[in-house]
Short mmCIF file of C-alpha atoms in Angstrom, two decimals:
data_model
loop_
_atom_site.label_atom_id
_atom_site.label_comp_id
_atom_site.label_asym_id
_atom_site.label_seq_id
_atom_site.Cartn_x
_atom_site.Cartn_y
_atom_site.Cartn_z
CA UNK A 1 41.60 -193.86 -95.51
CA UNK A 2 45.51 -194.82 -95.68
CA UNK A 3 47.87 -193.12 -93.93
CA UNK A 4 49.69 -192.28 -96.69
CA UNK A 5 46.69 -190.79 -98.47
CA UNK A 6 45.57 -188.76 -95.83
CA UNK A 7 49.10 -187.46 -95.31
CA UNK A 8 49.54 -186.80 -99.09
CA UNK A 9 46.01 -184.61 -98.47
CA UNK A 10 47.09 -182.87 -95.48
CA UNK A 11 50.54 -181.41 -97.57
CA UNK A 12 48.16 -180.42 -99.79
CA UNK A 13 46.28 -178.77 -97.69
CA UNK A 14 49.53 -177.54 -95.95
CA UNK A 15 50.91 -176.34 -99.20
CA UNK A 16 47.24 -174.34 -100.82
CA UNK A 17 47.07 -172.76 -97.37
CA UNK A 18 50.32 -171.19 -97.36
CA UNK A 19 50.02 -170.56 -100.99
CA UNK A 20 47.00 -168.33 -99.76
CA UNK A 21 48.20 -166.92 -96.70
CA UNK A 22 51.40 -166.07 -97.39
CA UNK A 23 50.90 -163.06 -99.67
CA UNK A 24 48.45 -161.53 -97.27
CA UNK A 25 50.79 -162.39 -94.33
CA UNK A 26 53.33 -160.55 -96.51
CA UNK A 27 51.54 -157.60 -97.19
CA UNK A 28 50.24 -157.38 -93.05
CA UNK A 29 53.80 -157.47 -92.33
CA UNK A 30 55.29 -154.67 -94.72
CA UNK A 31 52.62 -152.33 -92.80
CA UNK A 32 55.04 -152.69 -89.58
CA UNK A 33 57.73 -149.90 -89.07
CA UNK A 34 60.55 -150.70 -90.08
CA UNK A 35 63.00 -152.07 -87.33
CA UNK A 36 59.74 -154.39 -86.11
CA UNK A 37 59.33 -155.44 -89.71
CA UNK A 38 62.73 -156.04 -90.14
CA UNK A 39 62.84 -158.23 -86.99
CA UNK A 40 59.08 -159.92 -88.26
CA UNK A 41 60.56 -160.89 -91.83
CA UNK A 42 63.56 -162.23 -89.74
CA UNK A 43 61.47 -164.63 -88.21
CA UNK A 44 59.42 -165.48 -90.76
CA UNK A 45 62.30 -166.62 -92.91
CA UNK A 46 61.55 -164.56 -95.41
CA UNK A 47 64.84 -161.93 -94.68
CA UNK A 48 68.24 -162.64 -93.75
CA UNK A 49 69.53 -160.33 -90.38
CA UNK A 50 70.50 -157.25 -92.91
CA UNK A 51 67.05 -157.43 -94.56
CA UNK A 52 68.11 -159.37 -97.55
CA UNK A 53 66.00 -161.54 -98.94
CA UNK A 54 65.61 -165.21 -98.40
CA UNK A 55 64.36 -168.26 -99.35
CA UNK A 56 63.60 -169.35 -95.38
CA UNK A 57 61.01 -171.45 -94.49
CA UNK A 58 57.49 -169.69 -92.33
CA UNK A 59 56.53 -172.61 -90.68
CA UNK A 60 53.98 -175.10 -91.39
CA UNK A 61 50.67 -173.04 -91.70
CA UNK A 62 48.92 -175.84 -89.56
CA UNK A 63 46.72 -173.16 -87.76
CA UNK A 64 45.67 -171.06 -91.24
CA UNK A 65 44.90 -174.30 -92.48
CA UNK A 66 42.99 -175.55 -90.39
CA UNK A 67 40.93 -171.79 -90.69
CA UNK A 68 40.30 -172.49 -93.88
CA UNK A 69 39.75 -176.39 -93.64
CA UNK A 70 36.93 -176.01 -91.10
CA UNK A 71 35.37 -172.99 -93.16
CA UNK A 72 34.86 -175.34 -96.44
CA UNK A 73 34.41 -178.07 -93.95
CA UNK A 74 30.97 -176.07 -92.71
CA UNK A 75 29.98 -174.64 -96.45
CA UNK A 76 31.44 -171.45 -95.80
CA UNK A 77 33.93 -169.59 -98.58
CA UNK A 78 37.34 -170.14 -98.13
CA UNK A 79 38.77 -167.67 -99.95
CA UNK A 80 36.56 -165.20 -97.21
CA UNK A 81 38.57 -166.32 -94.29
CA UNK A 82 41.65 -165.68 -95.24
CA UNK A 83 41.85 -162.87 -92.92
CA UNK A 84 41.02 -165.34 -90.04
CA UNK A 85 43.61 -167.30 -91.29
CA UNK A 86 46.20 -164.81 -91.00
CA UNK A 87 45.63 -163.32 -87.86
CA UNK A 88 45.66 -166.77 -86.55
CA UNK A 89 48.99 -167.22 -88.03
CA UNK A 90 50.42 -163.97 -86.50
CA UNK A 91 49.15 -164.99 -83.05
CA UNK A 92 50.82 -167.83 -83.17
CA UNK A 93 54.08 -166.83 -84.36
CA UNK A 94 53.71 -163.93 -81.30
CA UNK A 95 54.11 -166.63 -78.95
CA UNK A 96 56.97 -168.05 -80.72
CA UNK A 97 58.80 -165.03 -80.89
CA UNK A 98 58.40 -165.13 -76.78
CA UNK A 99 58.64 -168.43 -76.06
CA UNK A 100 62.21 -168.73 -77.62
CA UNK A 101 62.89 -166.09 -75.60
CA UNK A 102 61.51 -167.13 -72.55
CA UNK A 103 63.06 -171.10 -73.09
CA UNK A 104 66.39 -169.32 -74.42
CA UNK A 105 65.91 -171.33 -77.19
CA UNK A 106 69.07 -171.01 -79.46
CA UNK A 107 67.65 -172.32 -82.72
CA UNK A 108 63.91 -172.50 -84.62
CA UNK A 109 63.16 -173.64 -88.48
CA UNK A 110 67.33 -174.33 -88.72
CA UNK A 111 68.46 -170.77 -87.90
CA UNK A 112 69.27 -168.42 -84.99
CA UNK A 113 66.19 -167.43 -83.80
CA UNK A 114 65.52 -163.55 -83.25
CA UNK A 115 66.25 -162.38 -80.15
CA UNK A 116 69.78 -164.30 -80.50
CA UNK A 117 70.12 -161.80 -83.56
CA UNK A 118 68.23 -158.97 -82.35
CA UNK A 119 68.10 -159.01 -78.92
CA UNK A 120 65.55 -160.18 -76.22
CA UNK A 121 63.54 -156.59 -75.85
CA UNK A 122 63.54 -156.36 -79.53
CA UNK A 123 62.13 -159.65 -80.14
CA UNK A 124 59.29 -159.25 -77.13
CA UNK A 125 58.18 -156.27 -79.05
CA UNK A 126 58.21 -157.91 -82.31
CA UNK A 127 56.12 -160.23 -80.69
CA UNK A 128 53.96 -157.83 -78.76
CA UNK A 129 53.18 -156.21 -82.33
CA UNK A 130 52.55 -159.01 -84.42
CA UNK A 131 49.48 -160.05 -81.23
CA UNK A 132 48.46 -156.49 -82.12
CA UNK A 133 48.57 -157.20 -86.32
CA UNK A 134 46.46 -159.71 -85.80
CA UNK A 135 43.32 -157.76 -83.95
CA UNK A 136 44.19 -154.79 -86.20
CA UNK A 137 43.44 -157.04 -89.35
CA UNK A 138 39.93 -158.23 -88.24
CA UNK A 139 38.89 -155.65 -86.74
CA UNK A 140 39.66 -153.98 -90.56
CA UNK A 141 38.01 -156.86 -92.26
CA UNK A 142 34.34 -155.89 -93.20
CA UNK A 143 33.39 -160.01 -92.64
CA UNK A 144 30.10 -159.89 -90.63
CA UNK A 145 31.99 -162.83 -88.09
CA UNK A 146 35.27 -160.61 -87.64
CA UNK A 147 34.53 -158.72 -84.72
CA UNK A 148 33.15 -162.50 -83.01
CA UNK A 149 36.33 -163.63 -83.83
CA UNK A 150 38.76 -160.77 -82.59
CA UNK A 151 36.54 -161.83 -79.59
CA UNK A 152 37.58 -165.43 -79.53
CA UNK A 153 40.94 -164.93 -80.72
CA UNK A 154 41.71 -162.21 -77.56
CA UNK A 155 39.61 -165.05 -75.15
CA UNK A 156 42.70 -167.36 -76.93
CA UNK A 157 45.67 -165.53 -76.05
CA UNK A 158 44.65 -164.83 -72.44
CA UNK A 159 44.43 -168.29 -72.04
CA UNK A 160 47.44 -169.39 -73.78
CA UNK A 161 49.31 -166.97 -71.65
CA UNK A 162 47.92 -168.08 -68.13
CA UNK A 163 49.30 -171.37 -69.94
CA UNK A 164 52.83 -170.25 -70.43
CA UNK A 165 52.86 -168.77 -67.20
CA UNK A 166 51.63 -172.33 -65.56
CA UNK A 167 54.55 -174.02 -67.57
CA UNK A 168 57.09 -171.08 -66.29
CA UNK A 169 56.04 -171.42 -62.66
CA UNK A 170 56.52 -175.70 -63.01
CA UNK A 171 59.94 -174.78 -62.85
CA UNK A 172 60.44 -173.27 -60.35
CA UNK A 173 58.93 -176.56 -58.38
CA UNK A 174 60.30 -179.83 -57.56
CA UNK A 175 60.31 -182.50 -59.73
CA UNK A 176 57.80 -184.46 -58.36
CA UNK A 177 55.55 -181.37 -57.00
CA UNK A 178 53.50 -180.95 -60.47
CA UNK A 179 50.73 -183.43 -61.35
CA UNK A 180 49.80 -184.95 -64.14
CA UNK A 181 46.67 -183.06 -64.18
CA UNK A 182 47.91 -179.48 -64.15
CA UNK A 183 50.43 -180.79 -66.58
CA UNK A 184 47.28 -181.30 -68.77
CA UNK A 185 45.52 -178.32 -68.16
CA UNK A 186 48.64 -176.04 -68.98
CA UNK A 187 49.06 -177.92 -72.70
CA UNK A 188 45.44 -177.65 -73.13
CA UNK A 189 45.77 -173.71 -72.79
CA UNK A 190 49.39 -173.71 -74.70
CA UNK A 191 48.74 -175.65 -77.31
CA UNK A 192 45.02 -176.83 -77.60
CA UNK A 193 43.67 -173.71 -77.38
CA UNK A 194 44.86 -171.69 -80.52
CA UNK A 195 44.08 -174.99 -82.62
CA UNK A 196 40.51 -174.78 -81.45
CA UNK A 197 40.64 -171.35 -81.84
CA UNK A 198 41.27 -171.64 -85.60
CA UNK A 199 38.56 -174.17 -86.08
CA UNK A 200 36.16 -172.16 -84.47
CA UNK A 201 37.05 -169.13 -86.30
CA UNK A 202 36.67 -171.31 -89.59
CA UNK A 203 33.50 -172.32 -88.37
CA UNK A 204 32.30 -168.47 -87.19
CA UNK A 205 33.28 -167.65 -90.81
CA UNK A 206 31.44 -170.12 -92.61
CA UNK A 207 28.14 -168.60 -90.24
CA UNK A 208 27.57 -172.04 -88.00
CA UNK A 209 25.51 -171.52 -84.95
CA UNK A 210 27.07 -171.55 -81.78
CA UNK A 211 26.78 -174.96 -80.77
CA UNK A 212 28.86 -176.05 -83.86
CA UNK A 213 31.55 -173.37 -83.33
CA UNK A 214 32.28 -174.65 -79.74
CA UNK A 215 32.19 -178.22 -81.44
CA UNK A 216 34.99 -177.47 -83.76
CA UNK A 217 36.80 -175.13 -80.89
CA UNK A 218 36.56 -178.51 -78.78
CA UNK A 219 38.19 -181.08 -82.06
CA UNK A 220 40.69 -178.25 -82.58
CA UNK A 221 41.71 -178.36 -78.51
CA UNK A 222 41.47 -182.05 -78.57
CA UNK A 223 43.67 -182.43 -81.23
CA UNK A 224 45.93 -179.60 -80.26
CA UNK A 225 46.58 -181.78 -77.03
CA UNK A 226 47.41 -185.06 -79.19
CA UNK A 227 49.69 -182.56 -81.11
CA UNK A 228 51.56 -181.64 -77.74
CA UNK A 229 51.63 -185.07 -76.40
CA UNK A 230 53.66 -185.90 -79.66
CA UNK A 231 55.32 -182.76 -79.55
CA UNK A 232 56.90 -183.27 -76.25
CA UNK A 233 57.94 -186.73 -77.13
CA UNK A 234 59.82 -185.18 -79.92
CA UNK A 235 61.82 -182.95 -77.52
CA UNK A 236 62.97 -185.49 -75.83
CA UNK A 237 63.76 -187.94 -79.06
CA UNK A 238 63.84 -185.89 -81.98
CA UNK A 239 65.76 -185.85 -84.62
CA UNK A 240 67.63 -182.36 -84.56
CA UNK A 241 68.25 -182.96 -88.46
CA UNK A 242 64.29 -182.45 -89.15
CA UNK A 243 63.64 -180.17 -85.50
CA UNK A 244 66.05 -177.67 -86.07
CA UNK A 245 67.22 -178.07 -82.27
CA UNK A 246 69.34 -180.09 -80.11
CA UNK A 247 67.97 -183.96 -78.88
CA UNK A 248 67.07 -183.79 -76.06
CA UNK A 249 66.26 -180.15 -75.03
CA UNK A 250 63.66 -180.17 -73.13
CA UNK A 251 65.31 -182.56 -70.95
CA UNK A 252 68.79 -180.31 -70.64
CA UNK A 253 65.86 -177.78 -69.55
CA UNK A 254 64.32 -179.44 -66.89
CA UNK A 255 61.27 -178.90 -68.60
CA UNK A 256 58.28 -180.74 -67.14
CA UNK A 257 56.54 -181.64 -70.10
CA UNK A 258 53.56 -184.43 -70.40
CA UNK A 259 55.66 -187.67 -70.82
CA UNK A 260 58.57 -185.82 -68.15
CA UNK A 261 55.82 -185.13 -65.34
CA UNK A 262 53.97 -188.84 -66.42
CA UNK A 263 57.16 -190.59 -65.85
CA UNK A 264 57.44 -188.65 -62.37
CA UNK A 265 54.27 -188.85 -60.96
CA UNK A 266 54.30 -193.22 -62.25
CA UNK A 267 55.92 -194.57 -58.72
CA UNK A 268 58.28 -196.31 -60.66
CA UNK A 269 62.11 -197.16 -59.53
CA UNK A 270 63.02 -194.93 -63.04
CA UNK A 271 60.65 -192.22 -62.28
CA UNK A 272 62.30 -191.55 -58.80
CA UNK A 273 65.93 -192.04 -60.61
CA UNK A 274 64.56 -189.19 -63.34
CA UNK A 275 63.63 -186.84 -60.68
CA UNK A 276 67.24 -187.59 -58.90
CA UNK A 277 68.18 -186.26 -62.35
CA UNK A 278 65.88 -183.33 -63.01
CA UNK A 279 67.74 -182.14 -59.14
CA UNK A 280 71.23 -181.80 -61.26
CA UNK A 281 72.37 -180.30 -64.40
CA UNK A 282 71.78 -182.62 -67.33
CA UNK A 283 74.13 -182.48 -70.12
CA UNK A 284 75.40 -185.21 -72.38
CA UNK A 285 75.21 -188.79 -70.46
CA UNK A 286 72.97 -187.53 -68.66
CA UNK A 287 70.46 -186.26 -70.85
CA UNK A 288 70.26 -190.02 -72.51
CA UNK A 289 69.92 -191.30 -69.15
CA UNK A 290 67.06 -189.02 -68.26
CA UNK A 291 65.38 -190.25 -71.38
CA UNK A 292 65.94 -194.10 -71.02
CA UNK A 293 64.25 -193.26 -67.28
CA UNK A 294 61.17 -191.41 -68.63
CA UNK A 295 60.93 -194.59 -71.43
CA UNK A 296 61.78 -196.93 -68.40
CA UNK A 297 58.98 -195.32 -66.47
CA UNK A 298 56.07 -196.15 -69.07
CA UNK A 299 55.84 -192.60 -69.73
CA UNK A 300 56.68 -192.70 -73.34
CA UNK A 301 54.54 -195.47 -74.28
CA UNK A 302 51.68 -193.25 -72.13
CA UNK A 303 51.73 -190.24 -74.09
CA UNK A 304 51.70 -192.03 -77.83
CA UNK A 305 48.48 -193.88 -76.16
CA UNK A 306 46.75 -190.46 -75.12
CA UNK A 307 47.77 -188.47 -77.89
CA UNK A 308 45.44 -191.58 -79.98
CA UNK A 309 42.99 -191.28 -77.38
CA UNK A 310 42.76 -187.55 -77.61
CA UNK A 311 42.60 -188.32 -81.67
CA UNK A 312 39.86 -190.45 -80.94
CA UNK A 313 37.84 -187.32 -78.65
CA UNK A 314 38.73 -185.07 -81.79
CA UNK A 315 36.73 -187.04 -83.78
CA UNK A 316 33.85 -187.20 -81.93
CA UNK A 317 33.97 -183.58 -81.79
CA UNK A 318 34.23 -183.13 -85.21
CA UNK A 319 31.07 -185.78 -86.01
CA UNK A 320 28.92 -183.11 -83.63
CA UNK A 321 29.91 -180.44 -86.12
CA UNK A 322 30.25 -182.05 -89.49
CA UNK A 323 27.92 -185.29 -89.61
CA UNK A 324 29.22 -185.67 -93.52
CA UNK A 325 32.49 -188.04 -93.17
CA UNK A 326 33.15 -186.44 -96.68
CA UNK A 327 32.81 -182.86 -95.34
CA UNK A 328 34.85 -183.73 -92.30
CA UNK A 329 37.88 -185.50 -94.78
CA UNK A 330 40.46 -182.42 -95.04
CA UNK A 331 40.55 -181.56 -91.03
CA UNK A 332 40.87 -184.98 -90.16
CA UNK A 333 44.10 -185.42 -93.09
CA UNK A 334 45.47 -182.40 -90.99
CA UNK A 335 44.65 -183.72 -87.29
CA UNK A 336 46.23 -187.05 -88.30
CA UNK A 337 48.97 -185.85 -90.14
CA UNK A 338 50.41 -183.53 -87.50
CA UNK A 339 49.70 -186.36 -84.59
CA UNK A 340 51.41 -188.81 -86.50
CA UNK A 341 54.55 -187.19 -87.21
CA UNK A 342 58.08 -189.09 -86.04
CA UNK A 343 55.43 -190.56 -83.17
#
């Protein structure tokens, strides 16, 4: 299929999923007391800081569609895992709400993000309650998979935590003391994870067996990693017009994302200038200079090739749970679609 095709499917997609999800997401959220609501609206774009509303943006809805995708994708009812779909949605926006925190991130979807409005312990708890929304709303849902997939979805976060505690602890070592391989592992459990989470929780609500539920977990993690790999290219070269954050972030960070610890770990004369770098403050020059090293080093040209490659493992994954190309069309317009963006 063209590229623009599938990418005119996957906004579809993008758009009916948040059409769906949105007024249940709404209603979960009006059931938190009120400063945590207040704080949860915030961040959801829906509210201004007084509580007023607004016409903000909630993200993306990758992860609920993706739910739903891989429930029609298996013959199951949509419309019956919209549940799934939420709680998925409020998991992930729980690690949001901490990892702007923990990252002192100053900006997300183009405005100050909530703990620079409410505070840091008020948005951890925010955070802490939407996890807790999330388990509260399947375990209410009468769905015969819910309680598998409060289950999966509490497996999820543990791992996405020892993650973001892997990625935490990379900083406080040198700059050529992480591999490449625990580099890997921690985006698998950061970012791969909760996609194959909601696949799999599609798939449990749609009433596959087991072996096809770990087969759409595994195209979900797959192409959660190809979504990282891009992801962290874009935090180095994004444009802050369309991120909502300054070029070059990650870098001013010292973060040691995949194409940062690639270019490190390559032997190269720019890798060893980009860890003389990553030993000093970067700001301005020097944050253009660390990125002509890490391109200098091969590394960006390495991560567009694995995110494809990890594209490619997706697929085979996907084949082992949905033999029917046609079946399999609407999670492949959303794996390509968000691998393929400003790569």
């Amino acid at each position: 299929m063209p590229e623009a095709a599938e990418a005119r499917i996957a906004l579809d997609l993008l758009d009916r999923a948040r059409g769906v999800v949105d007024p249940a997401l709404r209603s979960a959220l009006e059931t938190l007391p009120g400063a945590l609501r207040r704080i949860a609206m915030y961040h959801f774009g829906w509210e201004d800081a007084e509580g007023a509303p607004t016409a903000g943006s909630a993200g993306k809805a990758i992860r609920p569609a993706l739910v739903l995708a891989a429930a029609r994708a298996l013959g199951g009812d949509p419309a019956g895992a919209v549940s799934a779909a939420v709680a998925v949605e409020l998991a992930h926006n729980f690690t949001l709400l901490h990892d702007d925190v923990i990252d002192r991130d100053p900006t997300r979807r183009h405005r100050p993000t909530a703990w620079t409005v409410f505070g840091t312990a008020d948005a951890i708890i925010a955070g802490d309650a939407l996890f807790s929304l999330a388990l509260r709303i399947l375990a209410e849902d009468p769905h015969p998979a819910s309680a598998a997939a409060a289950g999966r979805l509490s497996t999820c976060v543990i791992e996405l935590c020892a993650g973001q505690q892997a990625d935490c602890a990379f900083e406080e070592r040198g700059p050529q003391e992480v591999t490449l391989d625990e580099c890997v592992e921690m985006a698998t459990a950061k970012t791969g994870a909760l996609l194959g989470c909601a696949c799999a929780l599609g798939a449990l609500y749609a009433g596959a067996d087991l072996e096809r539920t770990e087969a759409m977990d595994g195209f979900g993690r797959e192409a959660g990693l190809a979504f990282q790999l891009i992801d962290d290219l874009i935090g180095i070269w994004g444009d802050p017009g369309r991120t909502g954050k300054p070029a070059g972030a990650d870098l001013a960070a010292h973060k040691k994302s995949l194409p940062v610890v690639a270019a490190l770990c390559s032997g190269t004369p720019a890798g060893e200038e980009l860890a003389a770098l990553y030993r000093t403050p970067l700001t301005g020059p020097d944050i253009r200079r660390a990125a002509d090293a890490v391109e200098r080093a091969g590394a960006r040209e390495w991560a567009q090739a694995q995110a494809a490659d990890r594209m490619a493992g997706a697929v085979q994954q996907l084949s082992r749970a949905v033999p029917d190309p046609a079946a399999a069309e609407d999670l492949l317009a959303l794996a390509e679609f968000v691998t393929r963006r400003n790569r």
